[in-house]
CSV table of C-alpha atoms in Angstrom, one decimal:
chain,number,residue,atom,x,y,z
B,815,UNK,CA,21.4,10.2,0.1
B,816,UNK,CA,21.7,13.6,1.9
B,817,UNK,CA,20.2,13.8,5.1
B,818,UNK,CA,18.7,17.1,5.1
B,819,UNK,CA,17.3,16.8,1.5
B,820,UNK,CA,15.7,13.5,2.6
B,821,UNK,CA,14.6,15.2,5.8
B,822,UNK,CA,12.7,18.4,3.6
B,823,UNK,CA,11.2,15.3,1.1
B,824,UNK,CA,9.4,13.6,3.6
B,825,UNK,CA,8.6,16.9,5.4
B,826,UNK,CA,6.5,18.3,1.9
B,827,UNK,CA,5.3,14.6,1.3
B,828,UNK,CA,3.4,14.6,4.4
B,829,UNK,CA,2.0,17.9,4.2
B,830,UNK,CA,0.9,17.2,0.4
B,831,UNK,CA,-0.4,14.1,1.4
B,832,UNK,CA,-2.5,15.5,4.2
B,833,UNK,CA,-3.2,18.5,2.3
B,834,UNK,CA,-5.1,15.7,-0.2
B,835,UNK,CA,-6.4,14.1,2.5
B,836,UNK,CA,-8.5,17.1,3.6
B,837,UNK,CA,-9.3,18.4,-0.1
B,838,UNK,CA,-10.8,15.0,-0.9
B,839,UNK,CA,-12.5,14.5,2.6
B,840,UNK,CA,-14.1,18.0,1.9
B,841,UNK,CA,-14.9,17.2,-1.2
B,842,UNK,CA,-13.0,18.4,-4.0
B,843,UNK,CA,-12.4,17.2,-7.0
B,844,UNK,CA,-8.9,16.4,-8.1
B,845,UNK,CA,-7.3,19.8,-9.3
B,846,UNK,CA,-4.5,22.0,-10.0
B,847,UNK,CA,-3.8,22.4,-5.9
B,848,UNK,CA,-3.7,18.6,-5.4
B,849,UNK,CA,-2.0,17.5,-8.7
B,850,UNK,CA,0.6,20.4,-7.8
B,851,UNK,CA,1.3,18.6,-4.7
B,852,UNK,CA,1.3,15.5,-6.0
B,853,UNK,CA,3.6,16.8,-8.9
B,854,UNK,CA,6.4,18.2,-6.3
B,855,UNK,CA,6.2,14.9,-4.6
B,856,UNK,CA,7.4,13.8,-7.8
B,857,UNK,CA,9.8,16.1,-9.0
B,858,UNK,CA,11.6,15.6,-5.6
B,859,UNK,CA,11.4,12.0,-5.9
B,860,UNK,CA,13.1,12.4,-9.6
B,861,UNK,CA,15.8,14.8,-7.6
B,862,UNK,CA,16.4,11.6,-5.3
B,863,UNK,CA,16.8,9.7,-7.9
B,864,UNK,CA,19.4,11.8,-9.2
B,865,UNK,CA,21.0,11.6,-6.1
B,866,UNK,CA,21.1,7.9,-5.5
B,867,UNK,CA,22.5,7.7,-8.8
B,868,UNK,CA,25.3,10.6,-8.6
B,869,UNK,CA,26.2,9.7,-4.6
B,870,UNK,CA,28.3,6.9,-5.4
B,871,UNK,CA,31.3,8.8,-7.6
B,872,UNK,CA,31.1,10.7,-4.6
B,873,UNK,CA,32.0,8.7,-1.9
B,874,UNK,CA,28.2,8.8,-0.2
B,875,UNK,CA,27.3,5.1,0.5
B,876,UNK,CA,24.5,3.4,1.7
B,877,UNK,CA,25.0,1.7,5.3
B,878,UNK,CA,22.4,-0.7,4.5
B,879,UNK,CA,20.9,-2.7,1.0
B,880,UNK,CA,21.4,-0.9,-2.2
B,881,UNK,CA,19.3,-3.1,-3.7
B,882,UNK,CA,17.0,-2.8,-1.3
B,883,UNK,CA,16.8,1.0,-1.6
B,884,UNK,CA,16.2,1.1,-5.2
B,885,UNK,CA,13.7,-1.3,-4.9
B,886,UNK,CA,11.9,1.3,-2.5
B,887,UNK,CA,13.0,4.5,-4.5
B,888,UNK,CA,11.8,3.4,-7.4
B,889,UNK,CA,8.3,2.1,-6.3
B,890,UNK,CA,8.2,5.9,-4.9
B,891,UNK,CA,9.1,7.0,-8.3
B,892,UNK,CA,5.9,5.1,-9.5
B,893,UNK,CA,3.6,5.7,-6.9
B,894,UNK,CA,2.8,9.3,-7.0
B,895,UNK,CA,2.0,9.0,-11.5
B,896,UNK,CA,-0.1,5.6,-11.0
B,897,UNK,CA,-2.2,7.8,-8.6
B,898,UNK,CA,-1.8,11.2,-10.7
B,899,UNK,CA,-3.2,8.9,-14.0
B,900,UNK,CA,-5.7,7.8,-11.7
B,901,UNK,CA,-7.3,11.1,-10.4
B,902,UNK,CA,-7.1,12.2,-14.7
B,903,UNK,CA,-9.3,9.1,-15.2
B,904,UNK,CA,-11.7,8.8,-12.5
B,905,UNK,CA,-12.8,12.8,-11.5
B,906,UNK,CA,-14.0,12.0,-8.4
B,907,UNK,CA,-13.4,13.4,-4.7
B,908,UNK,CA,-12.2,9.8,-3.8
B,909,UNK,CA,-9.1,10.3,-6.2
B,910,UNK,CA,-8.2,13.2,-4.1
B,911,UNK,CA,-8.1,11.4,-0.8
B,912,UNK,CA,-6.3,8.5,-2.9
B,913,UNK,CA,-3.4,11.0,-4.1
B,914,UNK,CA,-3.5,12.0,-0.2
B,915,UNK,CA,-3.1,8.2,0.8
B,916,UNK,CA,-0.3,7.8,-2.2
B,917,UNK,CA,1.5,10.9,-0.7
B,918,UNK,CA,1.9,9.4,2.9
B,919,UNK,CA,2.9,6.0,1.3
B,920,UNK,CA,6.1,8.0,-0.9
B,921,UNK,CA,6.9,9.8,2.9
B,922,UNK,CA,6.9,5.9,5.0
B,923,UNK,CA,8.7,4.6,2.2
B,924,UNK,CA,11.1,7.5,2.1
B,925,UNK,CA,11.7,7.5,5.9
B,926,UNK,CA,12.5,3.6,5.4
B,927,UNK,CA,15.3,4.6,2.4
B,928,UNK,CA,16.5,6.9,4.9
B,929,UNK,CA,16.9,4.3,7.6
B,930,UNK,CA,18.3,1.5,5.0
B,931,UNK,CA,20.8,4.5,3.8
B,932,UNK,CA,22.3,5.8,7.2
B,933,UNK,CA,21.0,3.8,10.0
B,934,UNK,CA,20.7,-0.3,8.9
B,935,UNK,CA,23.7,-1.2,8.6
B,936,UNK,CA,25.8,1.3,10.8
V,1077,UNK,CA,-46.9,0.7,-14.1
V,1078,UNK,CA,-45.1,4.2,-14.7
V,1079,UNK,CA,-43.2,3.8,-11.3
V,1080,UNK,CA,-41.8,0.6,-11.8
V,1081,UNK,CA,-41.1,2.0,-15.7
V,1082,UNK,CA,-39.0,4.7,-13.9
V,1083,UNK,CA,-37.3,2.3,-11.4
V,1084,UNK,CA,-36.3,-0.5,-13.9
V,1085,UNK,CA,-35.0,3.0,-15.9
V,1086,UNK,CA,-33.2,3.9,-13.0
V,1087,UNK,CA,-31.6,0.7,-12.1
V,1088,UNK,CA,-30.5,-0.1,-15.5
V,1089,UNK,CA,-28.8,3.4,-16.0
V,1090,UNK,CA,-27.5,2.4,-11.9
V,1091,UNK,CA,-26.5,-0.9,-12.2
V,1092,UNK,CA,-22.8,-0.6,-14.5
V,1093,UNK,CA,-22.3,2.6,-13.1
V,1094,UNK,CA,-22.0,1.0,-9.2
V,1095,UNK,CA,-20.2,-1.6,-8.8
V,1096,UNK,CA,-18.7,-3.1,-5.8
V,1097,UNK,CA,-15.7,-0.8,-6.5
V,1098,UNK,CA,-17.0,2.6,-5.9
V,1099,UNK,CA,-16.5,5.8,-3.5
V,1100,UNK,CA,-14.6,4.6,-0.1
V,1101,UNK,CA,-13.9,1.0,-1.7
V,1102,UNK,CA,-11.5,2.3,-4.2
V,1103,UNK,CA,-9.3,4.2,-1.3
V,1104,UNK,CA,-9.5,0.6,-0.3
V,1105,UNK,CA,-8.4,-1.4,-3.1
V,1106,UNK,CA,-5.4,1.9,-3.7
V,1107,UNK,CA,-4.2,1.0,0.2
V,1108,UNK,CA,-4.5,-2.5,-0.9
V,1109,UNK,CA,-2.3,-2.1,-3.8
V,1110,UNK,CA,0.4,-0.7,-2.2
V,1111,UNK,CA,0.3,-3.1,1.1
V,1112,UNK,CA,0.6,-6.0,-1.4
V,1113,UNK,CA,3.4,-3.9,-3.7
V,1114,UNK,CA,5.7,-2.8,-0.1
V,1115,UNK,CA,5.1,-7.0,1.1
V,1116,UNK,CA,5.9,-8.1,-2.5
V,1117,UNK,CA,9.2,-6.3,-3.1
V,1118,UNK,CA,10.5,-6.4,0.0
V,1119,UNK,CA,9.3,-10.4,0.4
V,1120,UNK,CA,11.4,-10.9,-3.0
V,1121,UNK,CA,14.5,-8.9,-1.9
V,1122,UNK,CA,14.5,-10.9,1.3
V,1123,UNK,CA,14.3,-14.4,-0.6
V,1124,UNK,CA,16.9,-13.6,-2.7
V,1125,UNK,CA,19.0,-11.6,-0.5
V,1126,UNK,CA,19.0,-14.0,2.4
V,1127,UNK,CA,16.8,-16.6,2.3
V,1128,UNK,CA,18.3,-18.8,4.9
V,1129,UNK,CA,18.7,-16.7,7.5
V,1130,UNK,CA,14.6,-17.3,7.9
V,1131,UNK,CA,13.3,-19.7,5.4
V,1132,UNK,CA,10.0,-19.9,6.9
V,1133,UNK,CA,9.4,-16.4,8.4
V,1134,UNK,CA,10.4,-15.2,4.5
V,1135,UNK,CA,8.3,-17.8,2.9
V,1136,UNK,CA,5.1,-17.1,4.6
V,1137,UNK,CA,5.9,-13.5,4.1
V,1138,UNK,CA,5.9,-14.1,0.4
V,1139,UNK,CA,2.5,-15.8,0.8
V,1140,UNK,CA,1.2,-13.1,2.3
V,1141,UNK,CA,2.2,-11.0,-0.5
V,1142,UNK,CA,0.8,-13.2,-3.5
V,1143,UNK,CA,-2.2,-13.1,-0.8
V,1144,UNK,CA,-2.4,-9.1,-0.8
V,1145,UNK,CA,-2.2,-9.8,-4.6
V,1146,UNK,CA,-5.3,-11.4,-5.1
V,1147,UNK,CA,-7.2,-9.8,-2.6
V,1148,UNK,CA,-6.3,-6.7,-4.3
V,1149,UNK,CA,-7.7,-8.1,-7.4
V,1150,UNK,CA,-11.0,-9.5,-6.2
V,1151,UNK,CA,-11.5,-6.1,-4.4
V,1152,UNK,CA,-11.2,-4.4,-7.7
V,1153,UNK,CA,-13.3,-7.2,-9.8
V,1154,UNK,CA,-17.4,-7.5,-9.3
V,1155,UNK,CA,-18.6,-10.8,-9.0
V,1156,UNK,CA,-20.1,-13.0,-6.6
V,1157,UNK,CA,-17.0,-15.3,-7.1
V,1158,UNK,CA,-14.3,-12.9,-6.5
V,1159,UNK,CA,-16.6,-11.6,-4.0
V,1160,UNK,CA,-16.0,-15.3,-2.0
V,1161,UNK,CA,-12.3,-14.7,-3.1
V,1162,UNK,CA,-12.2,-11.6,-1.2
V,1163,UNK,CA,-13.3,-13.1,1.5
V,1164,UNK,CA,-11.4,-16.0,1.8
V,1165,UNK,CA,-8.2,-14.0,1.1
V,1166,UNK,CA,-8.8,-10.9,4.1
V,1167,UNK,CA,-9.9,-14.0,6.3
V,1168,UNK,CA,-6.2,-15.4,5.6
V,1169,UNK,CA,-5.1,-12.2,6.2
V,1170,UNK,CA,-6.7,-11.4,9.5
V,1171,UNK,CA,-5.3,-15.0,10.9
V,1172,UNK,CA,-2.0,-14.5,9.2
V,1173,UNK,CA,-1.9,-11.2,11.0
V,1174,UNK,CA,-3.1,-12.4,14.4
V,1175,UNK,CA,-1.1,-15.7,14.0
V,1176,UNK,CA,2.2,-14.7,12.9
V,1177,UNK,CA,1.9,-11.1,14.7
V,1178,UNK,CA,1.3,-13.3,18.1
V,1179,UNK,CA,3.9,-16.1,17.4
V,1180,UNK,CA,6.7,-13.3,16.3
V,1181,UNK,CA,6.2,-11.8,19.6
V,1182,UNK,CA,6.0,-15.0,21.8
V,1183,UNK,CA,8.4,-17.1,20.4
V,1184,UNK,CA,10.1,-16.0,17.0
V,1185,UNK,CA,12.6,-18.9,17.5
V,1186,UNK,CA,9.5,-20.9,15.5
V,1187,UNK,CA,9.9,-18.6,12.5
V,1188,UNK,CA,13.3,-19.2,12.4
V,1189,UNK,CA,13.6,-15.1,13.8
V,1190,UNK,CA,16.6,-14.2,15.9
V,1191,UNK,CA,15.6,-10.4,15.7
V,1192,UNK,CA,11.8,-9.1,16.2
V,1193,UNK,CA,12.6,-5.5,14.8
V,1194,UNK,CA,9.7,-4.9,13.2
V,1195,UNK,CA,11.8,-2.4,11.0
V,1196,UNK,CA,14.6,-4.8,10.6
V,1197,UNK,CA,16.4,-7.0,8.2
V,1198,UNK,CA,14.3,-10.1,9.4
V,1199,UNK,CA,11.0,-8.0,9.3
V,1200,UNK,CA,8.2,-9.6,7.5
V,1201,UNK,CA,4.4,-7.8,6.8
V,1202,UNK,CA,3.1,-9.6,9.7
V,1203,UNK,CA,5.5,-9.3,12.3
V,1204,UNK,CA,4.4,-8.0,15.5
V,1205,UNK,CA,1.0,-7.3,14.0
V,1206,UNK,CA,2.8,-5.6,11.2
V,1207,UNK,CA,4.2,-2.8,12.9
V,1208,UNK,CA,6.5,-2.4,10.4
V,1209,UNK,CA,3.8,-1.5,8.2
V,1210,UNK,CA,2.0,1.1,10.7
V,1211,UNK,CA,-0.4,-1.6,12.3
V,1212,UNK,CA,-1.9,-1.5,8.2
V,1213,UNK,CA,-2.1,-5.4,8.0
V,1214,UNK,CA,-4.1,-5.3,10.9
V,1215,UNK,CA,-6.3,-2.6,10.3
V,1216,UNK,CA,-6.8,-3.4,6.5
V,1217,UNK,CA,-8.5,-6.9,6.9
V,1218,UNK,CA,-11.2,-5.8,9.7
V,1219,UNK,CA,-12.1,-2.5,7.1
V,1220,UNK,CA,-12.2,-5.2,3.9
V,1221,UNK,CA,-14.3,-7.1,5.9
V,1222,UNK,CA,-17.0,-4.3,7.0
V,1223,UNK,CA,-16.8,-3.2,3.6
V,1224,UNK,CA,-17.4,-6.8,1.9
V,1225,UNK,CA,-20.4,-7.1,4.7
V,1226,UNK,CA,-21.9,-3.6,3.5
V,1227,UNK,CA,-21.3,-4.4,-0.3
V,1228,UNK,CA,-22.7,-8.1,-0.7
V,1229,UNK,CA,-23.2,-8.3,-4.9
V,1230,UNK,CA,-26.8,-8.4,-5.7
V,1231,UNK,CA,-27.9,-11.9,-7.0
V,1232,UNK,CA,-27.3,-11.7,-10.7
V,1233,UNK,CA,-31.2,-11.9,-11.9
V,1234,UNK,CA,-32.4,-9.1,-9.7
V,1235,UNK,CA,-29.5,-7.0,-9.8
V,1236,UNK,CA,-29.6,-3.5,-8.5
């Protein structure tokens, strides 16, 4: 995991996810500016991933659980399509604000890899 | 006679349409979702991980999160059945909360606890009022149940 990445993920996570929050709450459908966010949540999650997996040969270990960080990283990975298949489904404002709630769930669970990587075990 | 035509018209093209699920409840049964998704994996990791460092504190967090499970699922499913489910499931969560939340703070020696970080290793979904978890299962159970007390399902005969 690299610290600043990490820190620059859950930085754009919140903002997408409050961005959502306050498209929904005002009203909007879902749409291209809250599926894009939604859709850079993901890509950096995918990037993450990539990291996790590449770290290792590199000498960047985990303080903490590995296990335990995948199992968050990869219900991250999950999170942000379940929601995104959602809002295609069901057009309504409240899939918005859902992709908003979804968003602030991938940034908690990201700050919590963050602490299992560098803080729960050092 | 045309009024009542209208309204019966109305309330059939209403009824399938509005469910219990609908509007704010689905943010609710989404939130639900992932509260019963973050207390299952990490309840499972725990259990298999460590068990015995906290039997009990682990097993009653995997109880809570078959118990997120199905009140997930009878948020999501109409009924007057799953509507009692619901019930009785936030219920257990609001005491689980309050219960384990007050006796990991008092005396976590009970729950087998020798640390009350609510971030770590021997953090369940309810300890310290779920902290851990942003105050959510306490929050979560008190909105279900406003929301169950605003959406009681209509008899069956005279729905709508």
């Amino acid at each position: 995991m690299i610290e600043w990445f990490t820190t620059v993920q859950i930085v754009v996570a919140c903002a997408a996810g409050l961005l959502c929050l306050v498209l929904g709450l005002a009203g909007r459908l879902p749409g291209d500016v809250s599926m894009g966010a939604v859709a850079v949540v993901e890509l950096l999650l995918i990037a993450q991933l990539v990291v996790a997996i590449v770290a290792a040969p590199f000498g960047n270990q985990p303080t903490g659980s590995l296990a335990e960080f995948y199992i968050y990283l990869i219900s991250a990975v999950i999170l942000p399509v379940a929601g995104g298949f959602w809002a295609l489904i069901e057009h309504s404002r409240w899939s918005t604000v859902i992709l908003g709630v979804v968003c602030l769930a991938v940034a908690v669970m990201l700050y919590r890899m963050s602490q299992i990587w560098f803080i729960q075990g050092a | 006679m045309a009024m009542h035509a209208q309204n019966t018209i109305a309330a059939k093209q209403v009824t399938p349409k509005v469910p219990r699920v609908s509007g704010v409840g689905r943010l609710l049964i989404v939130v639900y979702g992932i509260l019963a998704l973050a207390a299952t994996g990490r309840s499972v990791f725990q259990i298999i991980d460590r068990f015995r460092e906290a039997p009990i504190a682990f097993t009653l967090s995997a109880v809570a999160a078959v118990v997120y499970i199905v009140a997930t699922v009878a948020l999501a499913v109409p009924g007057v059945a799953w509507y009692r489910v619901a019930w009785v499931t936030i219920s257990f969560e609001l005491a689980g909360v309050l219960i384990v939340g007050t006796v990991s703070l008092l005396a976590p020696a009970v729950l087998g606890l020798t640390s009350i970080d609510p971030f770590g290793r021997q953090a369940t979904v309810w300890s310290v009022y779920g902290m851990g978890y942003l105050l959510v299962p306490l929050v979560l159970p008190v909105l279900g149940m406003l929301w169950l007390v605003r959406h009681r399902p209509a008899p069956a005969a005279s729905a709508a």
